[in-house]
CSV table of C-alpha atoms and ligand atoms in Angstrom, one decimal:
chain,number,residue,atom,x,y,z
X,1,MET,CA,46.7,38.4,76.0
X,2,GLU,CA,48.6,37.3,72.6
X,3,GLY,CA,49.4,34.2,74.7
X,4,ARG,CA,45.8,33.4,75.7
X,5,ILE,CA,44.8,33.6,72.1
X,6,CYS,CA,47.4,31.8,70.9
X,7,ALA,CA,46.7,29.4,73.2
X,8,LEU,CA,43.0,29.1,72.7
X,9,ALA,CA,43.8,28.7,69.0
X,10,VAL,CA,46.1,25.9,69.6
X,11,LEU,CA,43.3,24.3,72.1
X,12,CYS,CA,40.9,24.8,69.1
X,13,LEU,CA,43.3,23.2,66.7
X,14,VAL,CA,43.8,20.5,68.9
X,15,LEU,CA,39.9,19.9,69.6
X,16,SER,CA,39.1,20.1,65.8
X,17,SER,CA,41.8,17.7,65.0
X,18,VAL,CA,41.2,15.3,67.9
X,19,GLY,CA,37.6,16.2,68.1
X,20,ALA,CA,34.4,15.1,66.3
X,21,LEU,CA,33.5,13.2,63.0
X,22,GLU,CA,33.9,15.1,60.0
X,23,VAL,CA,32.2,14.3,56.6
X,24,VAL,CA,33.3,16.3,53.6
X,25,ILE,CA,32.3,16.4,49.8
X,26,PRO,CA,35.0,18.7,48.0
X,27,GLN,CA,32.4,20.4,45.6
X,28,LYS,CA,28.8,21.8,46.2
X,29,GLU,CA,27.8,20.5,42.6
X,30,TYR,CA,28.7,18.2,40.0
X,31,GLU,CA,28.0,18.2,36.2
X,32,PHE,CA,28.0,15.0,34.2
X,33,ALA,CA,26.6,14.3,30.7
X,34,ARG,CA,23.6,12.0,30.5
X,35,GLY,CA,24.7,8.4,30.0
X,36,ASP,CA,27.7,8.9,31.7
X,37,ASN,CA,29.3,6.6,34.7
X,38,ILE,CA,30.2,9.0,37.5
X,39,THR,CA,31.5,8.8,40.9
X,40,LEU,CA,30.3,11.2,43.7
X,41,PRO,CA,33.2,11.9,46.2
X,42,CYS,CA,32.9,11.6,49.7
X,43,ASN,CA,35.4,11.7,52.6
X,44,PHE,CA,35.1,11.5,56.4
X,45,LYS,CA,37.5,11.5,59.6
X,46,SER,CA,36.7,10.3,62.5
X,47,LYS,CA,38.4,11.0,66.3
X,48,LEU,CA,39.0,7.2,66.5
X,49,ALA,CA,42.1,5.9,64.8
X,50,ALA,CA,40.2,2.5,64.0
X,51,PRO,CA,36.6,2.5,64.7
X,52,PRO,CA,35.1,-0.9,65.5
X,53,LEU,CA,32.0,0.2,63.5
X,54,VAL,CA,31.1,2.4,60.3
X,55,ILE,CA,28.0,3.0,58.9
X,56,ILE,CA,27.8,4.7,55.7
X,57,THR,CA,24.4,5.8,53.9
X,58,TRP,CA,23.9,7.5,50.5
X,59,SER,CA,20.2,8.8,49.8
X,60,ALA,CA,19.0,11.4,47.3
X,61,GLU,CA,16.4,13.7,47.3
X,62,ALA,CA,14.9,15.8,44.3
X,63,PRO,CA,16.1,19.7,44.4
X,64,THR,CA,12.5,20.7,44.9
X,65,ALA,CA,11.8,22.0,48.3
X,66,GLY,CA,10.0,19.3,50.5
X,67,ALA,CA,10.9,16.6,48.4
X,68,LYS,CA,11.1,13.1,50.0
X,69,GLU,CA,14.6,11.7,50.5
X,70,THR,CA,15.1,8.3,49.6
X,71,LEU,CA,17.8,5.9,50.8
X,72,ILE,CA,20.2,4.3,48.1
X,73,LEU,CA,22.4,2.4,49.9
X,74,SER,CA,23.8,1.5,53.7
X,75,TYR,CA,27.2,-0.2,54.4
X,76,TYR,CA,28.0,-1.8,57.4
X,77,SER,CA,32.0,-2.1,57.9
X,78,ASN,CA,31.7,-5.0,60.8
X,79,THR,CA,30.2,-7.3,58.2
X,80,LYS,CA,31.4,-5.3,55.0
X,81,GLN,CA,28.1,-5.6,53.7
X,82,THR,CA,26.2,-3.1,51.4
X,83,ASP,CA,22.6,-3.0,51.3
X,84,ILE,CA,21.3,-1.5,48.0
X,85,LYS,CA,17.6,-0.3,47.5
X,86,SER,CA,16.0,-2.3,44.8
X,87,MET,CA,15.4,1.0,42.8
X,88,TYR,CA,19.3,1.3,42.3
X,89,GLU,CA,20.1,-2.1,42.2
X,90,GLY,CA,22.6,-2.8,39.3
X,91,ARG,CA,23.5,0.7,38.9
X,92,VAL,CA,25.1,2.0,42.0
X,93,SER,CA,28.1,0.5,44.1
X,94,LEU,CA,29.8,1.9,47.0
X,95,ASP,CA,33.9,2.8,46.8
X,96,VAL,CA,34.7,2.5,50.6
X,97,ASP,CA,37.6,2.4,52.6
X,98,THR,CA,37.3,2.9,56.2
X,99,ARG,CA,40.8,3.5,57.3
X,100,THR,CA,41.2,6.3,55.0
X,101,GLY,CA,37.8,7.5,55.0
X,102,ARG,CA,36.6,7.0,51.6
X,103,ALA,CA,32.9,6.7,50.9
X,104,ASN,CA,32.4,7.4,47.0
X,105,LEU,CA,29.2,6.5,45.3
X,106,LYS,CA,29.5,5.2,41.9
X,107,LEU,CA,26.4,5.4,39.4
X,108,SER,CA,26.6,4.1,36.0
X,109,ALA,CA,24.6,5.6,33.1
X,110,ILE,CA,23.0,8.5,34.8
X,111,THR,CA,19.8,10.0,33.4
X,112,LEU,CA,17.8,13.2,33.7
X,113,ALA,CA,16.2,11.5,36.8
X,114,ASP,CA,19.4,11.6,38.8
X,115,ASN,CA,19.1,15.5,38.7
X,116,LYS,CA,18.9,15.4,42.5
X,117,VAL,CA,20.7,16.4,45.8
X,118,PHE,CA,22.5,13.2,47.2
X,119,GLU,CA,23.5,13.2,50.9
X,120,CYS,CA,26.7,11.2,52.2
X,121,ARG,CA,26.2,10.2,56.0
X,122,VAL,CA,28.5,8.6,58.4
X,123,LEU,CA,27.4,7.0,61.7
X,124,ILE,CA,30.5,5.9,64.0
X,125,PRO,CA,29.6,4.9,67.8
X,126,THR,CA,30.9,7.1,70.2
X,127,ASP,CA,31.8,9.7,67.7
X,128,ASP,CA,28.7,11.3,67.1
X,129,GLU,CA,29.8,15.1,67.5
X,130,GLY,CA,30.8,17.1,64.5
X,131,LYS,CA,29.7,17.1,61.1
X,132,PRO,CA,28.2,13.5,60.2
X,133,ALA,CA,26.6,14.5,56.7
X,134,ALA,CA,27.4,16.3,53.6
X,135,THR,CA,25.4,17.0,50.6
X,136,VAL,CA,26.2,17.5,46.7
X,137,ARG,CA,24.0,18.5,43.9
X,138,LEU,CA,24.1,16.4,40.7
X,139,VAL,CA,23.4,18.2,37.5
X,140,VAL,CA,22.9,15.8,34.5
X,141,LEU,CA,23.5,17.4,31.2
X,142,VAL,CA,22.4,16.5,27.8
X,143,ALA,CA,24.5,17.0,25.0
X,144,PRO,CA,22.8,18.9,22.2
X,145,SER,CA,21.2,16.6,19.5
X,146,THR,CA,22.3,17.0,16.0
X,147,PRO,CA,20.3,20.3,14.9
X,148,VAL,CA,18.4,20.6,11.7
X,149,CYS,CA,19.2,23.5,9.4
X,150,LYS,CA,16.5,24.8,7.4
X,151,LEU,CA,15.6,27.6,4.8
X,152,GLN,CA,12.4,29.5,5.4
X,153,GLY,CA,11.5,31.9,2.6
X,154,LYS,CA,12.4,31.9,-0.9
X,155,ALA,CA,15.8,32.0,-1.9
X,156,GLU,CA,15.4,34.9,-4.5
X,157,TYR,CA,16.7,38.3,-5.0
X,158,GLY,CA,14.9,41.0,-2.8
X,159,GLN,CA,13.2,38.3,-0.3
X,160,ASN,CA,13.4,38.3,3.0
X,161,ILE,CA,14.4,34.8,4.5
X,162,ASN,CA,15.4,33.0,7.7
X,163,LEU,CA,17.9,30.2,8.5
X,164,THR,CA,16.8,28.0,11.3
X,165,CYS,CA,18.9,26.0,13.3
X,166,LEU,CA,17.5,23.8,16.2
X,167,SER,CA,18.6,20.9,18.4
X,168,ALA,CA,15.7,18.8,19.6
X,169,GLU,CA,17.4,18.0,22.9
X,170,GLY,CA,20.1,19.7,25.1
X,171,SER,CA,20.4,20.3,28.9
X,172,PRO,CA,21.0,23.2,29.4
X,173,ALA,CA,19.4,24.7,26.6
X,174,PRO,CA,22.1,24.9,23.5
X,175,THR,CA,23.1,28.1,22.0
X,176,TYR,CA,23.6,28.5,18.3
X,177,LYS,CA,26.0,30.1,15.9
X,178,TRP,CA,25.7,30.7,12.3
X,179,GLU,CA,28.9,30.9,10.3
X,180,SER,CA,29.2,31.4,6.6
X,181,THR,CA,31.4,30.8,3.6
X,182,ASP,CA,30.8,32.5,0.3
X,183,VAL,CA,30.6,30.8,-2.9
X,184,ARG,CA,34.1,30.4,-3.2
X,185,SER,CA,34.4,29.0,0.4
X,186,MET,CA,36.2,32.2,1.8
X,187,PRO,CA,35.0,32.9,5.3
X,188,ARG,CA,33.0,36.2,5.6
X,189,ALA,CA,32.2,38.2,8.8
X,190,ALA,CA,28.4,38.5,7.9
X,191,PRO,CA,26.9,36.8,5.1
X,192,HIS,CA,24.8,39.8,4.4
X,193,PRO,CA,24.5,43.5,5.5
X,194,ARG,CA,21.2,43.2,6.9
X,195,THR,CA,21.2,40.0,9.1
X,196,THR,CA,20.1,39.4,12.8
X,197,ASP,CA,21.2,36.2,14.5
X,198,LYS,CA,18.9,35.3,17.3
X,199,GLY,CA,18.0,32.2,19.0
X,200,GLY,CA,19.5,30.1,16.1
X,201,ILE,CA,17.4,31.9,13.7
X,202,LEU,CA,19.5,34.0,11.0
X,203,SER,CA,17.1,36.5,9.3
X,204,MET,CA,18.6,38.2,6.4
X,205,TYR,CA,16.4,40.9,4.5
X,206,ASN,CA,16.5,42.0,0.7
X,207,ILE,CA,18.9,39.4,0.2
X,208,THR,CA,21.4,39.4,-3.2
X,209,LYS,CA,23.1,37.2,-5.3
X,210,ASP,CA,26.3,37.8,-2.9
X,211,THR,CA,24.4,36.3,0.1
X,212,SER,CA,24.6,32.9,-1.7
X,213,GLY,CA,27.1,30.6,0.2
X,214,TYR,CA,27.7,27.8,2.5
X,215,PHE,CA,26.2,28.3,6.1
X,216,THR,CA,27.1,26.1,9.1
X,217,CYS,CA,25.1,26.2,12.4
X,218,THR,CA,26.7,25.1,15.8
X,219,SER,CA,24.5,24.1,18.7
X,220,SER,CA,26.4,23.8,21.8
X,221,ASN,CA,26.0,23.7,25.6
X,222,LYS,CA,28.4,23.1,28.4
X,223,ILE,CA,29.4,19.6,27.5
X,224,ARG,CA,29.1,19.3,23.7
X,225,SER,CA,28.3,20.7,20.3
X,226,ALA,CA,26.9,19.4,17.2
X,227,LYS,CA,26.6,21.0,13.4
X,228,CYS,CA,24.3,21.0,10.7
X,229,ASN,CA,25.0,23.1,7.3
X,230,ILE,CA,23.1,24.4,4.3
X,231,THR,CA,23.6,25.5,1.0
X,232,LEU,CA,22.1,29.0,-0.1
X,233,ALA,CA,21.8,29.8,-3.8
X,234,VAL,CA,20.1,33.1,-4.3
X,235,MET,CA,18.5,33.4,-7.7
X,236,PRO,CA,16.8,36.2,-9.8
X,237,PRO,CA,13.2,36.1,-9.2
X,238,SER,CA,12.3,36.7,-13.0
X,239,VAL,CA,14.5,33.8,-14.2
X,240,SER,CA,13.4,32.0,-11.5
X,241,PHE,CA,9.7,32.6,-12.2
X,242,GLY,CA,10.1,32.4,-16.0
X,243,SER,CA,12.0,29.0,-16.0
X,244,THR,CA,9.3,27.8,-13.8
X,245,ALA,CA,6.5,28.9,-16.0
X,246,ILE,CA,8.4,27.7,-19.3
X,247,ILE,CA,8.8,24.2,-17.7
X,248,ALA,CA,5.0,24.2,-16.6
X,249,ILE,CA,4.0,25.1,-20.1
X,250,VAL,CA,6.2,22.8,-21.9
X,251,VAL,CA,5.1,20.0,-19.3
X,252,SER,CA,1.2,20.7,-20.1
X,253,VAL,CA,2.1,20.8,-23.7
X,254,ILE,CA,3.5,17.6,-23.8
X,255,ALA,CA,0.8,16.4,-21.4
X,256,VAL,CA,-2.0,17.5,-24.2
X,257,ILE,CA,-0.1,16.0,-27.0
X,258,ALA,CA,0.4,12.6,-25.2
X,259,LEU,CA,-3.4,12.6,-24.3
X,260,ILE,CA,-4.3,13.4,-28.1
X,261,VAL,CA,-2.1,10.8,-29.3
X,262,ILE,CA,-3.5,8.3,-26.8
X,263,VAL,CA,-7.1,9.2,-27.7
X,264,TYR,CA,-6.3,8.8,-31.2
X,265,CYS,CA,-4.8,5.6,-30.9
X,266,CYS,CA,-7.5,4.3,-28.8
X,267,CYS,CA,-10.3,5.5,-31.3
X,268,ARG,CA,-8.2,3.8,-34.4
X,269,HIS,CA,-7.8,0.6,-32.5
X,270,ARG,CA,-11.4,0.4,-31.5
X,271,LYS,CA,-12.3,1.4,-35.1
X,272,LYS,CA,-10.1,-1.3,-36.6
X,273,LYS,CA,-11.5,-4.0,-34.3
X,274,ARG,CA,-14.9,-3.0,-35.2
X,275,GLU,CA,-14.2,-3.4,-39.0
X,276,GLU,CA,-12.7,-6.7,-38.3
X,277,GLU,CA,-15.4,-7.7,-36.4
X,278,GLU,CA,-17.8,-6.6,-39.2
X,279,TYR,CA,-15.9,-8.3,-41.8
X,280,ALA,CA,-15.7,-11.6,-39.5
X,281,MET,CA,-19.5,-11.2,-39.2
X,282,GLY,CA,-20.6,-9.7,-42.2
X,283,ALA,CA,-19.0,-11.5,-45.1
X,284,PRO,CA,-19.5,-15.3,-44.1
X,285,ALA,CA,-23.1,-14.2,-43.1
X,286,GLU,CA,-24.1,-13.2,-46.8
X,287,GLU,CA,-22.5,-16.6,-48.1
X,288,PHE,CA,-24.5,-18.4,-45.5
X,289,HIS,CA,-27.6,-17.1,-46.5
X,290,ASP,CA,-27.1,-17.4,-50.0
X,291,LYS,CA,-25.9,-20.9,-49.9
X,292,ASP,CA,-28.0,-22.4,-46.8
X,293,PRO,CA,-31.3,-22.1,-46.6
X,294,PRO,CA,-32.5,-22.7,-43.2
X,295,ARG,CA,-31.8,-26.1,-41.7
X,296,ASN,CA,-35.4,-27.7,-42.2
X,297,GLY,CA,-35.9,-26.0,-45.0
X,298,ASP,CA,-36.3,-28.9,-47.5
X,299,ARG,CA,-38.8,-30.5,-45.5
X,300,ARG,CA,-41.2,-27.3,-46.4
X,301,PRO,CA,-42.8,-26.4,-49.4
X,302,ALA,CA,-40.6,-24.5,-51.7
X,303,GLY,CA,-43.2,-21.5,-51.9
X,304,ARG,CA,-42.9,-20.7,-48.2
X,305,GLU,CA,-39.2,-20.8,-48.4
X,306,GLU,CA,-38.8,-17.0,-48.8
X,307,ASP,CA,-41.2,-16.2,-45.7
X,308,ARG,CA,-39.6,-18.7,-43.6
X,309,ARG,CA,-36.3,-17.5,-44.3
X,310,VAL,CA,-37.2,-14.1,-43.1
X,311,ASP,CA,-38.5,-15.4,-39.8
X,312,ARG,CA,-35.6,-17.5,-39.1
X,313,GLU,CA,-33.2,-14.8,-39.7
X,314,PRO,CA,-32.7,-13.3,-36.3
X,315,VAL,CA,-31.8,-17.0,-35.3
X,316,GLU,CA,-29.3,-17.4,-37.7
X,317,ASP,CA,-27.6,-14.3,-36.9
X,318,ARG,CA,-27.2,-15.1,-33.4
X,319,ARG,CA,-25.3,-18.2,-34.3
X,320,ARG,CA,-23.3,-16.8,-37.0
X,321,PRO,CA,-20.2,-15.8,-35.3
X,322,ASP,CA,-19.2,-19.1,-33.9
X,323,ASN,CA,-20.1,-20.8,-36.9
X,324,ASP,CA,-18.3,-19.6,-39.8
X,325,GLU,CA,-16.2,-22.5,-40.6
X,326,ARG,CA,-19.1,-24.7,-39.8
X,327,GLN,CA,-21.2,-23.2,-42.4
X,328,SER,CA,-19.3,-24.3,-45.3
X,329,ASP,CA,-20.2,-28.1,-44.0
X,330,TYR,CA,-23.9,-27.1,-44.0
X,331,ASP,CA,-24.3,-28.1,-47.7
X,332,ASP,CA,-23.0,-31.4,-47.2
X,333,ARG,CA,-24.7,-31.9,-44.0
X,334,ARG,CA,-28.0,-31.0,-45.3
X,335,SER,CA,-28.0,-34.1,-47.4
X,336,ASP,CA,-27.8,-36.1,-44.2
X,337,TYR,CA,-31.2,-34.7,-43.0
X,338,ASP,CA,-33.2,-36.4,-45.2
X,339,ASP,CA,-31.9,-39.7,-43.5
X,340,ARG,CA,-32.9,-37.9,-40.1
X,341,ARG,CA,-35.9,-36.9,-41.0
X,342,SER,CA,-36.8,-40.8,-41.4
X,343,ASP,CA,-36.2,-41.1,-37.9
X,344,TYR,CA,-38.6,-38.3,-36.9
X,345,ASP,CA,-41.0,-40.0,-39.1
X,346,ASP,CA,-40.8,-43.3,-36.8
X,347,ARG,CA,-41.1,-41.1,-33.7
X,348,ARG,CA,-44.0,-39.5,-35.2
X,349,SER,CA,-46.0,-42.6,-35.8
X,350,ASP,CA,-47.4,-42.1,-32.1
X,351,TYR,CA,-49.0,-39.3,-33.0
X,352,ASN,CA,-50.7,-40.7,-36.4
X,353,ASP,CA,-54.2,-41.2,-34.5
X,354,ARG,CA,-54.1,-37.2,-33.5
X,355,ARG,CA,-52.7,-36.2,-36.8
X,356,SER,CA,-55.5,-37.8,-38.7
X,357,ASP,CA,-57.5,-34.9,-37.6
X,358,TYR,CA,-55.5,-32.6,-39.5
X,359,ASP,CA,-56.1,-34.2,-42.6
X,360,ASP,CA,-58.7,-32.3,-43.9
X,361,ARG,CA,-57.2,-29.0,-43.2
X,362,ARG,CA,-54.0,-30.2,-45.1
X,363,SER,CA,-56.1,-31.3,-48.2
X,364,ASP,CA,-55.2,-28.0,-50.0
X,365,TYR,CA,-51.4,-29.0,-49.8
X,366,ASN,CA,-51.8,-32.1,-52.3
X,367,ASP,CA,-51.2,-30.4,-55.2
X,368,ARG,CA,-47.8,-29.0,-54.0
X,369,ARG,CA,-46.8,-32.3,-52.2
X,370,ASP,CA,-46.8,-33.8,-55.7
X,371,ARG,CA,-43.9,-32.0,-56.4
X,372,TYR,CA,-41.9,-33.4,-53.6
X,373,SER,CA,-42.8,-37.0,-54.3
X,374,ASP,CA,-39.5,-37.6,-56.3
X,375,ARG,CA,-37.4,-36.3,-53.4
X,376,ASN,CA,-39.4,-38.1,-50.9
X,377,GLU,CA,-39.0,-41.5,-52.5
X,378,ARG,CA,-36.1,-42.5,-50.5
X,379,HIS,CA,-38.2,-42.0,-47.2
X,380,ASP,CA,-41.0,-44.0,-48.7
X,381,ASP,CA,-38.9,-46.7,-49.0
X,382,GLU,CA,-38.1,-46.8,-45.3
X,383,ARG,CA,-41.4,-45.8,-44.3
X,384,SER,CA,-43.7,-48.4,-43.0
X,385,THR,CA,-46.0,-49.9,-45.9
X,386,ASN,CA,-49.4,-48.7,-44.2
X,387,GLY,CA,-48.8,-45.1,-43.4
X,388,ARG,CA,-47.5,-43.9,-46.5
X,389,ARG,CA,-50.0,-41.4,-47.4
X,390,ASP,CA,-50.1,-40.1,-43.5
X,391,ARG,CA,-46.2,-40.0,-43.4
X,392,ARG,CA,-46.1,-37.7,-46.4
X,393,ASP,CA,-48.9,-35.6,-44.7
X,394,ASP,CA,-46.5,-35.3,-41.8
X,395,ASP,CA,-43.9,-33.7,-43.8
X,396,ASP,CA,-45.9,-31.0,-45.0
X,397,ARG,CA,-47.4,-30.9,-41.1
X,398,ARG,CA,-44.0,-30.0,-40.0
X,399,ASP,CA,-44.6,-26.3,-40.9
X,400,ASP,CA,-48.0,-26.4,-39.3
X,401,ASP,CA,-46.3,-28.1,-36.2
X,402,ASP,CA,-43.8,-25.4,-35.9
X,403,ARG,CA,-46.2,-22.7,-35.9
X,404,TYR,CA,-49.0,-24.2,-34.2
X,405,ASP,CA,-47.9,-27.4,-32.5
X,406,GLU,CA,-44.9,-26.7,-30.6
X,407,PRO,CA,-45.7,-29.2,-28.0
X,408,TYR,CA,-45.3,-32.0,-30.4
X,409,ASP,CA,-41.9,-31.1,-31.5
X,410,ASP,CA,-39.7,-32.5,-28.2
X,411,ARG,CA,-36.6,-32.1,-30.2
X,412,PRO,CA,-34.6,-28.9,-30.0
X,413,PRO,CA,-34.8,-27.0,-33.2
X,414,VAL,CA,-31.0,-27.2,-33.8
X,415,PRO,CA,-30.3,-31.0,-33.6
X,416,ASN,CA,-26.7,-32.3,-32.5
X,417,ASN,CA,-24.8,-32.5,-35.4
X,418,LYS,CA,-21.8,-34.5,-34.2
X,419,PRO,CA,-22.9,-37.6,-35.6
X,420,LEU,CA,-23.8,-36.4,-38.7
X,421,ARG,CA,-20.2,-34.9,-39.0
X,422,LYS,CA,-18.9,-38.5,-38.1
X,423,ASP,CA,-20.9,-39.8,-40.7
X,424,TYR,CA,-19.6,-37.3,-43.1
X,425,ASP,CA,-15.9,-37.7,-42.3
X,426,ASP,CA,-16.4,-41.4,-42.9
S,501,LIG,C1,29.6,2.6,32.0
S,501,LIG,O1,29.7,1.4,32.6
S,501,LIG,C2,29.2,0.2,31.9
S,501,LIG,C3,29.2,-0.9,32.9
S,501,LIG,O2,28.8,-0.6,33.9
S,501,LIG,C4,29.7,0.1,30.6
S,501,LIG,O3,29.1,-1.1,30.0
S,501,LIG,C5,29.8,1.3,29.8
S,501,LIG,O4,30.5,1.4,28.6
S,501,LIG,C6,30.1,2.6,30.5
S,501,LIG,N1,30.0,3.8,29.9
S,501,LIG,C7,30.7,4.6,30.0
S,501,LIG,C8,30.1,6.1,29.1
S,501,LIG,O5,31.7,4.8,30.3
S,502,LIG,C1,11.6,35.0,9.9
S,502,LIG,O1,11.9,34.7,11.2
S,502,LIG,C2,10.9,36.0,12.0
S,502,LIG,C3,11.0,35.7,13.5
S,502,LIG,O2,11.0,34.6,13.8
S,502,LIG,C4,9.5,36.0,11.4
S,502,LIG,O3,8.9,37.1,11.6
S,502,LIG,C5,9.5,35.9,9.9
S,502,LIG,O4,8.1,35.9,9.4
S,502,LIG,C6,10.3,34.9,9.1
S,502,LIG,N1,10.5,35.0,8.0
S,502,LIG,C7,10.2,34.1,7.2
S,502,LIG,C8,10.3,34.2,5.8
S,502,LIG,O5,9.9,32.9,7.5
S,503,LIG,C1,16.9,46.1,-1.9
S,503,LIG,O1,18.4,45.9,-2.4
S,503,LIG,C2,18.1,46.7,-3.4
S,503,LIG,C3,19.6,46.7,-3.9
S,503,LIG,O2,20.1,45.6,-3.8
S,503,LIG,C4,17.6,48.1,-3.3
S,503,LIG,O3,17.7,48.8,-4.6
S,503,LIG,C5,15.9,48.0,-2.9
S,503,LIG,O4,15.7,49.3,-2.6
S,503,LIG,C6,16.1,47.3,-1.4
S,503,LIG,N1,14.8,47.0,-1.1
S,503,LIG,C7,14.4,47.2,0.1
S,503,LIG,C8,13.0,47.1,0.4
S,503,LIG,O5,15.6,47.6,1.1
S,504,LIG,C1,26.9,19.2,5.8
S,504,LIG,O1,25.6,18.6,6.6
S,504,LIG,C2,25.4,17.1,6.1
S,504,LIG,C3,24.6,16.4,7.1
S,504,LIG,O2,23.7,17.1,6.7
S,504,LIG,C4,26.9,16.2,6.5
S,504,LIG,O3,26.9,14.9,6.0
S,504,LIG,C5,28.2,17.1,5.8
S,504,LIG,O4,29.3,16.6,6.1
S,504,LIG,C6,28.1,18.7,6.1
S,504,LIG,N1,29.1,19.1,5.5
S,504,LIG,C7,30.3,19.8,6.0
S,504,LIG,C8,31.2,20.5,5.5
S,504,LIG,O5,30.3,19.8,7.5
């Protein structure tokens, strides 16, 4: 009985060792961090010492049930050729040795998409018994990203606060651990008697000055860990509120004072400016009126001068601001108007015929005109010999023309005085 069992065992041993093909992957599952370059091991044994042809394939399928298996690569020992599917081109290779039965898959820079079941399969002609394939699960891990530490609530006596710690990434999900030291950097078991630490949230109720300190959170999973920290300074609420209120009051008082100063300065500036303008406009204007009768004044009868000045005043006002310096010259320049008037007279000779109609109307001016005869002597010399009487009529008629006969006066009311100035300078 014992001998037969022993013989069977020996036979089995012999059969298995001699027998069929066997493909083996040492572990059911491998964990690697995202971005790592990894090797998935695969070993095979054949009954043939030196098989003439070995075909090795690696394929992958998602761990979900019914997922489609996709081929990664095929290797043919006779030509030592590896066909890599385009999807994996550039990031996979086969570490192969058919004599020792090695068929490792190398993957570089793995991603979460490589979270799959991989299968290593070996085909050897005439050695099709046994276990021709093995599978392995690849778990791609993601290191926790540097967590963010935050304070929720007010760091004041008697308040309830949370210290939160969260990593944006991490696979598997990271776990969090808070540690703290007091204000003298001495480690302490618990920062506060009433504390809960759950899922990265450190909640502290009715905090006191002693809760102040330095807090560090460690976020970790299987592969790595990362830290963040926060300094907590718990303040008395009254002082905190009081100082805030005082600061607010001081700031608003300063703002109001600044506003008042600005407004005051603005008003003063504006007033000063206005005074300056008034001075600039007002003072010379009076001088102008006192010394300067309206420009065409000496052509007019003296008796009318007062009325005319009143009529002209708005016009003179408008001219005033930009004529301040020029005004002083008017007296001198006015002396030139006589000469110019003679030019007008020449031009006006065209109108003589028409003007004769007005002679009757103008007869009542004759007396007044005698007073001007002395002054007009100069012009009379220049005037043509036959129009003496009419021309003098013209001078007086200008007043009437200005008022009734505007179309006759084709010259602008203010003649261009540049040539006159030149005469004066000369
Ligand atoms: C992975 O391999 C690539 C070359 O294929 C190399 O540039 C990279 O540094 C490697 N990464 C790691 C984490 O070893
Ligand atoms: C602290 O966290 C708890 C639980 O998440 C929440 O109920 C509470 O409102 C938080 N407290 C503050 C001050 O944010
Ligand atoms: C908070 O703590 C103070 C002493 O630090 C205690 O007098 C008070 O009753 C506590 N308040 C609450 C709501 O627990
Ligand atoms: C606290 O965190 C900051 C970054 O938020 C880091 O620069 C600093 O080194 C940390 N301090 C300690 C003691 O770890």
